[in-house]
Amino acid sequence: MVENEHQQPPAPAPPPPPPAVQQPLGSARGPAYPPAEQLLQLNYCIHSNPSWAQTAILAFQHYIVMLGSIVMIASVLVPRMGGGPGDKARVIQALLFMSGLNTLLQALLGTRLPTVMGPSFAYILPILSIINDFRDEDFSSEHERFLHTMRAIQGSLIISSFINMLLGFSRSWGEFTKLLSPLIVVPYVCVVGLGLFGRGFPQLATCVEIGLPMLVFLVVLQQYMKRLHPAAHSILERFALLVCIGLIWAFAAILTAAGAYNNVGDATKRSCRTDRSYLMSSAPWIKIPYPFQWGTPIFRASHVFGMMGAALVTTVESTGTFIAASRFAGATPPPAHVLSRSIGLQGVGQLLDGIFGSIAGTNASVENVGLLALTHVGSRRVVQISTIFMFFFSIFGKFGAFFASIPLPIFAAIYCILYGLVAAVGVTFIQFTNNNSMRNIYIMGLSLFLGISIPQYFAANTDGNTGHGPVHSGGAWFDNILNTIFASAPMVALIVGTILDNTLDVHHARDERGVPWWAPFQHKKGDSRNEEFYSFPLRINEYVPTRFL
């Protein structure tokens, strides 16, 4: 037989299987939520308004929330200045009046955001330094010491206000904010809330039997009880705060009347009792704050420099608060020119603070921005109406003193929630950055940690009576500036974050920093919504320089 040489060719090898497609973690385990420029659960945004009845109640709620800081600052400073209950009542009236005026200026001509302007704790250190300078001087009475110190504070506020006006109206501050990115905003806005932790639970714990029930009741009533029935949802969501204040305040009055605090220390009596403020008996029925009500201002260079440091700090703190407020109000981040005019106007407000006899300069109230989140109402009109309550209770002193006598631990319990909400909204800006970038993680971590750690060191090493901090260079004015600056958590976080983010591999990390998303909002024509949220009302734009429009 002949061997067959025509053999079958070998079968072709099967094609390699297609590579397995790696599913994103979010798709494999649950839904992935895309970045959202605006919060979707707001009931009312910046230019949508509740009914007039609800607007009035919400506005009164804003007044109550901001009142705590005013009473706290007056309670800390006035007794050290030699002032009595009557002086404290007049200082509270002046602070209320100027808060109303500055809030109205900002809502109409400044940022146009629903932010309440209140006294700033950044001024406490330089004011304590002024008080200490007059400690050894002889006065005919303690009241004369108080008047002399107030006049020195007024002079320092007037001169230092030009720092804010220079930064704002020269547009320098707006140009600086263009260096920010969502990566910097995350730790910056976070510590705007977290940096105030000392006014939360530590203050609550001074009367835990009042403060802790307030904290628990507010969480339960506002978050859990509202889910029991649809009809109660909107009511408790927006007005539970007032209900809880009324209940716990009544509880504190019952404990006071029953003698629960008769045999306790003075510090406990001041924190817990409802009759220890003496504001009702000492406040005048009608008193309108007027220019130079304490006398002619006193100008001293060493005092002015410390106040300048505080003015710079309030610029930084207000800017972070404005960014948080824009998020809770459903608006775009404030553009650079809007921040410039708002800081310039804040300087004008501080000038008026000094003229009308306020004890401290103003900045944007963090707690009131937290209230926007708590109630889900970011309406500008609500904050504008709240100024009516500020003016009314600043003029009719007896009525204002009634609400100013609310024990401070009740306010501290509220701050535990409101400051936390502001801190949390800073975290939301991380969605516009690359969360998996080690560069970003490094910058955020270091800025956040140092923003809390460094001010804590300065707070722990600052004399609460004299205001002397850990910086001792021999020049009191220089010491006051540095001690004030580095005692501010937002200031430290901004410094660290801005330096690192703008020097560390900056050109190759533009996208992962979130700059493509952030940059258009910083220019007038960058986003069409800027005009919608931040334009002036009526025909005011015809009288304002175009660079601030």
Coordinates of C-alpha atoms in Angstrom, one line a residue:
M1 CA 0.0 0.0 0.0
V2 CA 1.1 3.5 -0.7
E3 CA 1.3 5.8 2.3
N4 CA -1.2 8.7 2.1
E5 CA 0.9 11.9 2.2
H6 CA -2.1 14.2 2.3
Q7 CA -2.7 14.5 6.0
Q8 CA -5.4 16.7 7.7
P9 CA -3.9 20.1 8.8
P10 CA -3.9 20.6 12.6
A11 CA -7.0 22.3 14.1
P12 CA -6.4 26.0 14.7
A13 CA -5.9 27.0 18.3
P14 CA -9.0 28.5 19.9
P15 CA -8.8 32.3 20.3
P16 CA -7.8 33.5 23.8
P17 CA -10.8 34.4 26.0
P18 CA -11.5 38.2 26.2
P19 CA -10.0 39.8 29.2
A20 CA -12.3 40.1 32.1
V21 CA -13.6 43.6 32.6
Q22 CA -13.0 44.8 36.1
Q23 CA -16.2 46.2 37.4
P24 CA -16.0 49.4 39.4
L25 CA -16.4 48.8 43.1
G26 CA -19.6 50.9 43.1
S27 CA -21.2 49.0 40.3
A28 CA -20.3 45.7 41.9
R29 CA -21.6 46.4 45.4
G30 CA -24.1 49.1 45.1
P31 CA -25.1 52.4 43.4
A32 CA -22.4 55.0 42.8
Y33 CA -23.5 58.6 43.5
P34 CA -22.2 61.1 40.9
P35 CA -20.9 64.5 42.1
A36 CA -23.7 67.0 42.7
E37 CA -23.0 70.7 42.7
Q38 CA -26.1 71.5 44.8
L39 CA -27.7 69.7 47.7
L40 CA -30.9 68.1 46.5
Q41 CA -32.8 67.9 49.8
L42 CA -33.2 71.6 50.5
N43 CA -36.8 72.7 50.9
Y44 CA -36.0 76.3 50.1
C45 CA -32.9 77.6 48.4
I46 CA -31.4 81.1 48.4
H47 CA -34.2 82.9 46.5
S48 CA -37.2 80.6 47.2
N49 CA -39.2 81.6 50.2
P50 CA -41.5 79.9 52.7
S51 CA -44.9 81.4 53.7
W52 CA -44.7 84.7 55.6
A53 CA -45.7 83.0 58.8
Q54 CA -43.0 80.4 58.5
T55 CA -40.5 83.0 57.5
A56 CA -41.2 85.0 60.7
I57 CA -40.7 82.0 62.9
L58 CA -37.6 80.8 61.1
A59 CA -36.2 84.4 61.4
F60 CA -36.9 84.5 65.1
Q61 CA -35.0 81.1 65.3
H62 CA -32.0 82.7 63.7
Y63 CA -32.1 85.5 66.2
I64 CA -32.2 83.0 69.1
V65 CA -29.3 81.0 67.8
M66 CA -27.0 84.0 67.3
L67 CA -27.9 85.4 70.7
G68 CA -25.8 82.8 72.5
S69 CA -22.5 84.1 71.1
I70 CA -23.4 87.6 72.0
V71 CA -24.2 86.7 75.6
M72 CA -21.1 84.5 75.9
I73 CA -18.7 87.3 74.7
A74 CA -20.3 89.9 76.9
S75 CA -20.2 87.5 79.9
V76 CA -16.5 86.9 79.4
L77 CA -15.3 90.4 78.8
V78 CA -17.6 92.9 80.7
P79 CA -16.9 91.7 84.2
R80 CA -13.1 91.7 83.5
M81 CA -13.5 95.3 82.4
G82 CA -15.1 96.3 85.7
G83 CA -18.6 96.5 84.3
G84 CA -21.7 95.6 86.2
P85 CA -25.0 94.0 85.0
G86 CA -26.3 97.3 83.6
D87 CA -23.1 97.7 81.5
K88 CA -23.4 94.1 80.3
A89 CA -27.0 94.7 79.3
R90 CA -26.0 97.8 77.3
V91 CA -23.1 95.9 75.6
I92 CA -25.5 93.2 74.6
Q93 CA -27.8 95.8 73.1
A94 CA -25.0 97.3 71.1
L95 CA -23.8 93.9 69.9
L96 CA -27.4 93.0 68.8
F97 CA -27.9 96.3 67.0
M98 CA -24.7 96.1 65.1
S99 CA -25.2 92.4 64.2
G100 CA -28.6 93.4 62.7
L101 CA -27.0 96.3 60.8
N102 CA -24.1 94.2 59.5
T103 CA -26.3 91.3 58.5
L104 CA -28.6 93.6 56.5
L105 CA -25.5 95.1 54.7
Q106 CA -24.2 91.7 53.8
A107 CA -27.6 90.3 52.7
L108 CA -28.2 93.4 50.5
L109 CA -24.8 94.5 49.3
G110 CA -22.2 91.9 50.4
T111 CA -22.3 88.2 49.6
R112 CA -26.1 88.2 49.2
L113 CA -26.0 84.9 51.0
P114 CA -28.3 84.0 53.9
T115 CA -25.5 84.6 56.6
V116 CA -26.0 86.3 59.9
M117 CA -23.2 88.5 61.0
G118 CA -22.3 88.3 64.7
P119 CA -19.5 89.2 67.1
S120 CA -16.3 87.2 66.6
F121 CA -14.4 85.3 69.3
A122 CA -11.2 86.2 67.4
Y123 CA -11.2 89.6 69.2
I124 CA -11.2 88.2 72.7
L125 CA -7.4 87.8 72.9
P126 CA -6.5 91.4 71.9
I127 CA -9.4 92.7 74.0
L128 CA -8.0 90.8 77.0
S129 CA -4.6 92.4 76.3
I130 CA -6.2 95.9 76.4
I131 CA -8.0 95.1 79.7
N132 CA -4.7 93.9 81.2
D133 CA -2.9 97.2 80.2
F134 CA -5.4 99.1 82.4
R135 CA -5.4 96.6 85.3
D136 CA -2.8 98.6 87.4
E137 CA -4.1 102.1 86.6
D138 CA -6.1 104.0 89.2
F139 CA -9.7 104.9 88.5
S140 CA -12.3 106.5 90.6
S141 CA -14.6 103.5 90.3
E142 CA -14.9 100.2 88.5
H143 CA -17.4 101.8 86.2
E144 CA -14.8 104.4 85.1
R145 CA -12.4 101.5 84.4
F146 CA -15.1 99.9 82.2
L147 CA -15.7 103.2 80.3
H148 CA -12.0 103.8 79.7
T149 CA -11.5 100.3 78.5
M150 CA -14.4 100.5 76.2
R151 CA -13.1 103.7 74.7
A152 CA -9.7 102.0 74.0
I153 CA -11.5 99.1 72.4
Q154 CA -13.5 101.5 70.2
G155 CA -10.4 103.2 68.9
S156 CA -8.7 99.9 68.1
L157 CA -11.7 98.6 66.2
I158 CA -12.0 101.8 64.2
I159 CA -8.3 101.8 63.0
S160 CA -8.1 98.0 62.4
S161 CA -11.2 98.0 60.3
F162 CA -9.1 99.5 57.5
I163 CA -7.4 96.1 57.1
N164 CA -10.7 94.5 55.9
M165 CA -11.6 97.5 53.8
L166 CA -8.1 97.5 52.1
L167 CA -8.2 93.7 51.5
G168 CA -11.7 93.9 50.1
F169 CA -12.1 97.1 48.1
S170 CA -8.6 96.7 46.6
R171 CA -9.8 93.2 45.4
S172 CA -6.6 91.7 46.9
W173 CA -8.6 89.2 48.9
G174 CA -10.6 88.1 45.8
E175 CA -7.4 87.5 43.9
F176 CA -6.0 85.5 46.7
T177 CA -9.1 83.2 46.9
K178 CA -8.5 82.3 43.2
L179 CA -5.6 80.2 44.6
L180 CA -8.0 78.0 46.4
S181 CA -9.3 74.7 45.1
P182 CA -11.8 72.1 46.4
L183 CA -8.8 70.3 47.9
I184 CA -8.0 73.3 50.1
V185 CA -11.7 74.0 50.8
V186 CA -12.2 70.5 52.4
P187 CA -10.0 71.0 55.5
Y188 CA -10.5 74.8 55.5
V189 CA -14.3 74.6 55.8
C190 CA -14.1 71.5 58.1
V191 CA -12.2 73.4 60.7
V192 CA -14.5 76.4 60.5
G193 CA -16.8 74.1 62.5
L194 CA -14.4 71.7 64.2
G195 CA -12.2 74.5 65.5
L196 CA -15.1 75.7 67.7
F197 CA -15.3 72.5 69.7
G198 CA -14.5 74.3 72.9
R199 CA -17.9 76.1 72.7
G200 CA -19.7 72.8 72.3
F201 CA -19.6 70.0 74.9
P202 CA -17.1 71.6 77.2
Q203 CA -19.5 74.5 77.7
L204 CA -22.4 72.1 77.8
A205 CA -20.8 70.1 80.6
T206 CA -20.7 73.2 82.9
C207 CA -24.4 72.3 83.6
V208 CA -24.8 68.8 82.2
E209 CA -28.3 68.3 83.7
I210 CA -29.6 71.0 81.4
G211 CA -27.2 70.8 78.4
L212 CA -27.3 67.0 77.9
P213 CA -31.2 66.8 77.8
M214 CA -31.2 69.7 75.3
L215 CA -28.8 67.8 73.0
V216 CA -30.7 64.5 73.2
F217 CA -34.1 66.1 72.9
L218 CA -33.1 68.1 69.8
V219 CA -31.7 65.0 68.0
V220 CA -34.7 62.8 68.9
L221 CA -37.4 65.4 68.2
Q222 CA -35.8 66.9 65.0
Q223 CA -34.6 63.7 63.4
Y224 CA -36.7 60.8 64.7
M225 CA -40.0 62.2 65.8
K226 CA -40.5 63.9 62.5
R227 CA -40.6 60.5 60.7
L228 CA -43.6 59.2 62.7
H229 CA -46.2 61.2 60.7
P230 CA -46.1 63.1 57.4
A231 CA -47.9 66.0 58.9
A232 CA -45.3 66.4 61.6
H233 CA -42.3 66.1 59.3
S234 CA -42.0 69.7 58.0
I235 CA -43.0 71.3 61.4
L236 CA -40.5 69.4 63.5
E237 CA -37.8 69.7 60.9
R238 CA -38.0 73.5 60.9
F239 CA -39.2 74.4 64.4
A240 CA -38.0 71.6 66.7
L241 CA -35.2 73.9 67.9
L242 CA -37.6 76.4 69.4
V243 CA -39.7 73.7 71.0
C244 CA -36.6 72.1 72.7
I245 CA -35.3 75.5 73.9
G246 CA -38.7 76.2 75.5
L247 CA -38.9 72.9 77.2
I248 CA -35.4 72.8 78.6
W249 CA -35.5 76.5 79.6
A250 CA -38.7 75.8 81.6
F251 CA -37.0 72.7 83.1
A252 CA -34.1 74.9 84.2
A253 CA -36.5 77.4 85.7
I254 CA -38.2 74.7 87.7
L255 CA -34.9 73.4 89.0
T256 CA -33.9 77.0 90.0
A257 CA -37.2 77.6 91.8
A258 CA -37.1 74.3 93.6
G259 CA -33.7 75.2 95.1
A260 CA -31.6 72.6 93.3
Y261 CA -28.8 75.1 93.0
N262 CA -28.9 76.8 96.3
N263 CA -25.9 74.9 97.7
V264 CA -23.5 74.7 94.8
G265 CA -20.5 76.7 93.7
D266 CA -20.7 80.1 92.0
A267 CA -19.6 78.7 88.6
T268 CA -22.5 76.2 88.7
K269 CA -25.0 78.9 89.7
R270 CA -23.9 81.1 86.7
S271 CA -24.3 78.2 84.3
C272 CA -27.4 76.5 85.6
R273 CA -29.6 79.1 87.3
T274 CA -32.0 81.2 85.2
D275 CA -31.9 84.2 87.6
R276 CA -28.1 84.8 87.7
S277 CA -27.7 87.0 84.7
Y278 CA -29.5 90.0 86.3
L279 CA -30.2 91.3 82.8
M280 CA -33.9 91.7 83.3
S281 CA -33.5 94.1 86.3
S282 CA -30.7 96.1 84.8
A283 CA -31.6 96.4 81.2
P284 CA -33.3 99.7 80.2
W285 CA -36.8 99.6 78.7
I286 CA -35.8 101.6 75.6
K287 CA -32.3 102.4 74.6
I288 CA -31.1 103.2 71.0
P289 CA -27.4 102.7 70.5
Y290 CA -25.8 105.8 69.2
P291 CA -22.3 106.9 68.0
F292 CA -19.6 107.2 70.7
Q293 CA -22.1 106.3 73.5
W294 CA -19.2 105.3 75.8
G295 CA -17.2 108.5 75.1
T296 CA -14.4 109.6 72.8
P297 CA -12.4 106.7 71.4
I298 CA -8.8 106.2 72.7
F299 CA -6.2 105.3 70.1
R300 CA -3.0 103.4 71.2
A301 CA -0.7 101.8 68.7
S302 CA 0.0 98.7 70.8
H303 CA -3.7 98.0 71.0
V304 CA -4.4 98.5 67.3
F305 CA -1.9 95.9 66.1
G306 CA -3.5 93.2 68.1
M307 CA -6.9 94.1 66.6
M308 CA -5.4 94.1 63.1
G309 CA -4.5 90.4 63.7
A310 CA -8.1 89.7 64.7
A311 CA -9.4 91.6 61.7
L312 CA -7.3 89.4 59.4
V313 CA -8.5 86.3 61.2
T314 CA -12.2 87.3 60.7
T315 CA -11.5 87.8 57.0
V316 CA -10.4 84.2 56.8
E317 CA -13.1 82.8 59.0
S318 CA -15.9 84.7 57.3
T319 CA -14.8 83.5 53.8
G320 CA -14.9 79.8 55.0
T321 CA -18.4 80.4 56.5
F322 CA -19.6 82.1 53.2
I323 CA -18.5 79.0 51.2
A324 CA -20.4 76.7 53.6
A325 CA -23.4 79.0 53.4
S326 CA -23.4 78.9 49.6
R327 CA -23.6 75.1 49.8
F328 CA -26.5 75.0 52.2
A329 CA -28.4 77.8 50.3
G330 CA -28.2 75.9 47.0
A331 CA -26.0 78.5 45.4
T332 CA -22.7 78.3 43.5
P333 CA -19.5 79.0 45.5
P334 CA -19.1 82.8 45.9
P335 CA -17.0 84.3 43.1
A336 CA -13.8 86.2 43.8
H337 CA -15.3 89.6 43.2
V338 CA -18.2 88.8 45.6
L339 CA -15.8 87.8 48.4
S340 CA -13.9 91.0 47.8
R341 CA -16.9 93.3 48.2
S342 CA -18.1 91.2 51.2
I343 CA -14.8 91.5 53.1
G344 CA -14.6 95.2 52.3
L345 CA -18.2 95.7 53.6
Q346 CA -17.2 93.7 56.7
G347 CA -14.5 96.3 57.3
V348 CA -17.2 99.0 57.0
G349 CA -19.2 97.1 59.5
Q350 CA -16.3 96.9 61.9
L351 CA -15.8 100.7 61.5
L352 CA -19.4 101.1 62.5
D353 CA -18.9 98.7 65.4
G354 CA -16.2 101.0 66.8
I355 CA -18.3 104.1 66.2
F356 CA -21.5 102.7 67.8
G357 CA -19.8 101.1 70.8
S358 CA -19.7 97.4 70.1
I359 CA -17.3 95.4 72.2
A360 CA -16.0 93.3 69.3
G361 CA -15.9 93.2 65.6
T362 CA -18.1 91.0 63.5
N363 CA -17.8 88.0 61.2
A364 CA -20.2 85.5 59.6
S365 CA -22.0 83.4 62.3
V366 CA -21.1 79.7 61.9
E367 CA -24.0 78.6 64.0
N368 CA -26.5 80.3 61.8
V369 CA -25.1 78.7 58.8
G370 CA -25.5 75.3 60.5
L371 CA -29.1 76.3 61.2
L372 CA -29.6 76.5 57.4
A373 CA -28.7 72.9 57.2
L374 CA -30.7 71.8 60.2
T375 CA -34.0 73.3 58.9
H376 CA -33.3 72.7 55.2
V377 CA -34.2 76.3 54.5
G378 CA -31.5 78.4 52.8
S379 CA -33.8 81.4 52.0
R380 CA -32.2 84.8 51.9
R381 CA -35.4 86.5 53.0
V382 CA -35.5 84.6 56.3
V383 CA -32.1 86.0 57.3
Q384 CA -33.1 89.5 56.2
I385 CA -36.3 89.3 58.3
S386 CA -34.2 88.1 61.3
T387 CA -32.6 91.6 61.4
I388 CA -36.0 93.0 62.4
F389 CA -35.8 90.9 65.6
M390 CA -32.2 92.0 66.2
F391 CA -33.1 95.7 65.9
F392 CA -36.3 95.3 68.0
F393 CA -34.7 93.5 70.9
S394 CA -31.6 95.8 70.9
I395 CA -33.8 98.8 71.3
F396 CA -36.4 97.4 73.7
G397 CA -33.9 96.2 76.3
K398 CA -36.3 94.4 78.7
F399 CA -37.7 92.1 76.0
G400 CA -34.2 91.4 74.7
A401 CA -32.9 90.7 78.2
F402 CA -35.6 88.0 78.7
F403 CA -34.2 85.9 75.9
A404 CA -30.6 86.7 76.8
S405 CA -31.1 85.1 80.1
I406 CA -31.3 81.6 78.5
P407 CA -28.6 79.5 80.3
L408 CA -25.5 79.1 78.1
P409 CA -25.4 75.3 78.3
I410 CA -28.6 75.3 76.2
F411 CA -26.8 77.2 73.5
A412 CA -23.8 74.9 73.8
A413 CA -26.0 71.9 73.2
I414 CA -27.3 73.5 70.0
Y415 CA -23.7 74.3 68.9
C416 CA -22.8 70.6 69.1
I417 CA -25.1 70.0 66.2
L418 CA -24.8 73.2 64.2
Y419 CA -21.0 73.3 64.2
G420 CA -20.9 69.6 63.2
L421 CA -23.1 70.3 60.2
V422 CA -20.8 73.1 59.0
A423 CA -17.8 70.8 59.5
A424 CA -19.5 68.0 57.5
V425 CA -20.4 70.2 54.6
G426 CA -16.7 70.9 54.1
V427 CA -16.2 67.2 53.5
T428 CA -18.7 67.3 50.6
F429 CA -16.2 69.3 48.4
I430 CA -14.0 66.2 48.3
Q431 CA -16.3 64.8 45.6
F432 CA -14.8 67.3 43.1
T433 CA -11.2 66.0 43.6
N434 CA -9.4 62.7 43.1
N435 CA -10.0 60.9 46.3
N436 CA -7.5 58.2 45.5
S437 CA -4.5 60.6 45.0
M438 CA -1.8 60.2 47.7
R439 CA -0.9 63.8 47.0
N440 CA -4.4 65.0 47.9
I441 CA -4.6 62.7 50.9
Y442 CA -1.3 64.1 52.2
I443 CA -2.3 67.7 51.8
M444 CA -5.8 67.3 53.3
G445 CA -4.5 65.3 56.2
L446 CA -1.8 67.7 57.2
S447 CA -4.0 70.8 56.7
L448 CA -6.8 69.3 58.8
F449 CA -4.6 68.0 61.6
L450 CA -2.4 71.1 61.9
G451 CA -5.5 73.3 61.6
I452 CA -6.8 71.7 64.8
S453 CA -3.5 70.9 66.6
I454 CA -1.7 74.2 66.4
P455 CA -4.7 76.4 67.7
Q456 CA -5.2 73.9 70.5
Y457 CA -1.6 74.4 71.6
F458 CA -2.0 78.2 71.5
A459 CA -5.3 77.9 73.4
A460 CA -3.8 75.6 76.1
N461 CA -0.8 78.0 76.6
T462 CA -2.8 81.3 76.6
D463 CA -3.6 83.1 79.9
G464 CA -7.3 83.5 80.0
N465 CA -7.1 86.6 82.2
T466 CA -4.4 88.6 80.4
G467 CA -4.6 87.2 76.8
H468 CA -0.8 86.5 76.8
G469 CA -0.1 83.6 74.5
P470 CA 2.9 81.3 73.9
V471 CA 4.7 83.8 71.5
H472 CA 7.0 86.0 73.7
S473 CA 9.3 88.0 71.4
G474 CA 9.5 91.1 73.6
G475 CA 7.2 93.2 71.4
A476 CA 3.7 93.1 72.7
W477 CA 2.1 94.2 69.5
F478 CA 3.9 91.5 67.5
D479 CA 3.0 88.9 70.1
N480 CA -0.6 89.8 69.9
I481 CA -0.7 89.5 66.1
L482 CA 0.9 86.0 66.0
N483 CA -1.0 84.7 69.0
T484 CA -4.3 85.8 67.5
I485 CA -3.5 84.4 64.0
F486 CA -2.3 81.0 65.2
A487 CA -5.2 80.6 67.6
S488 CA -7.6 80.4 64.7
A489 CA -8.1 77.0 63.2
P490 CA -9.4 78.2 59.8
M491 CA -6.4 80.5 59.5
V492 CA -3.9 77.7 60.1
A493 CA -5.7 75.3 57.8
L494 CA -5.8 77.9 55.0
I495 CA -2.1 78.7 55.3
V496 CA -1.0 75.1 55.3
G497 CA -3.4 74.0 52.6
T498 CA -2.7 76.9 50.3
I499 CA 1.1 76.6 50.5
L500 CA 1.1 72.9 49.9
D501 CA -1.5 72.7 47.2
N502 CA 0.1 75.6 45.2
T503 CA 3.7 74.3 45.4
L504 CA 3.6 70.5 45.5
D505 CA 3.6 69.1 42.0
V506 CA 1.0 71.8 41.1
H507 CA 1.2 71.7 37.3
H508 CA 0.7 68.0 36.9
A509 CA -2.2 67.8 39.5
R510 CA -4.5 70.4 38.2
D511 CA -7.3 68.0 37.4
E512 CA -7.1 65.9 40.6
R513 CA -7.1 69.1 42.7
G514 CA -10.6 69.9 41.3
V515 CA -9.5 73.1 39.6
P516 CA -11.5 72.6 36.4
W517 CA -14.7 72.5 38.4
W518 CA -13.8 75.3 40.8
A519 CA -12.2 77.9 38.5
P520 CA -15.3 78.9 36.5
F521 CA -17.2 80.0 39.6
Q522 CA -14.4 82.4 40.5
H523 CA -15.0 84.6 37.5
K524 CA -18.0 86.9 36.7
K525 CA -18.8 85.2 33.4
G526 CA -17.4 81.8 34.3
D527 CA -20.8 80.3 35.2
S528 CA -24.2 81.7 34.2
R529 CA -25.7 81.1 37.7
N530 CA -23.3 83.5 39.4
E531 CA -25.4 86.4 38.2
E532 CA -28.6 84.7 39.4
F533 CA -27.3 84.2 42.9
Y534 CA -25.1 87.2 43.6
S535 CA -26.4 90.2 41.6
F536 CA -27.6 93.2 43.5
P537 CA -31.4 93.8 44.1
L538 CA -33.4 96.6 42.5
R539 CA -31.1 99.1 40.6
I540 CA -28.3 99.2 43.1
N541 CA -25.8 97.9 40.4
E542 CA -26.1 101.3 38.7
Y543 CA -24.3 102.9 41.6
V544 CA -21.7 100.2 42.4
P545 CA -18.3 100.0 40.6
T546 CA -18.4 97.4 37.9
R547 CA -15.5 95.4 39.5
F548 CA -17.7 94.5 42.4
L549 CA -20.7 93.4 40.3

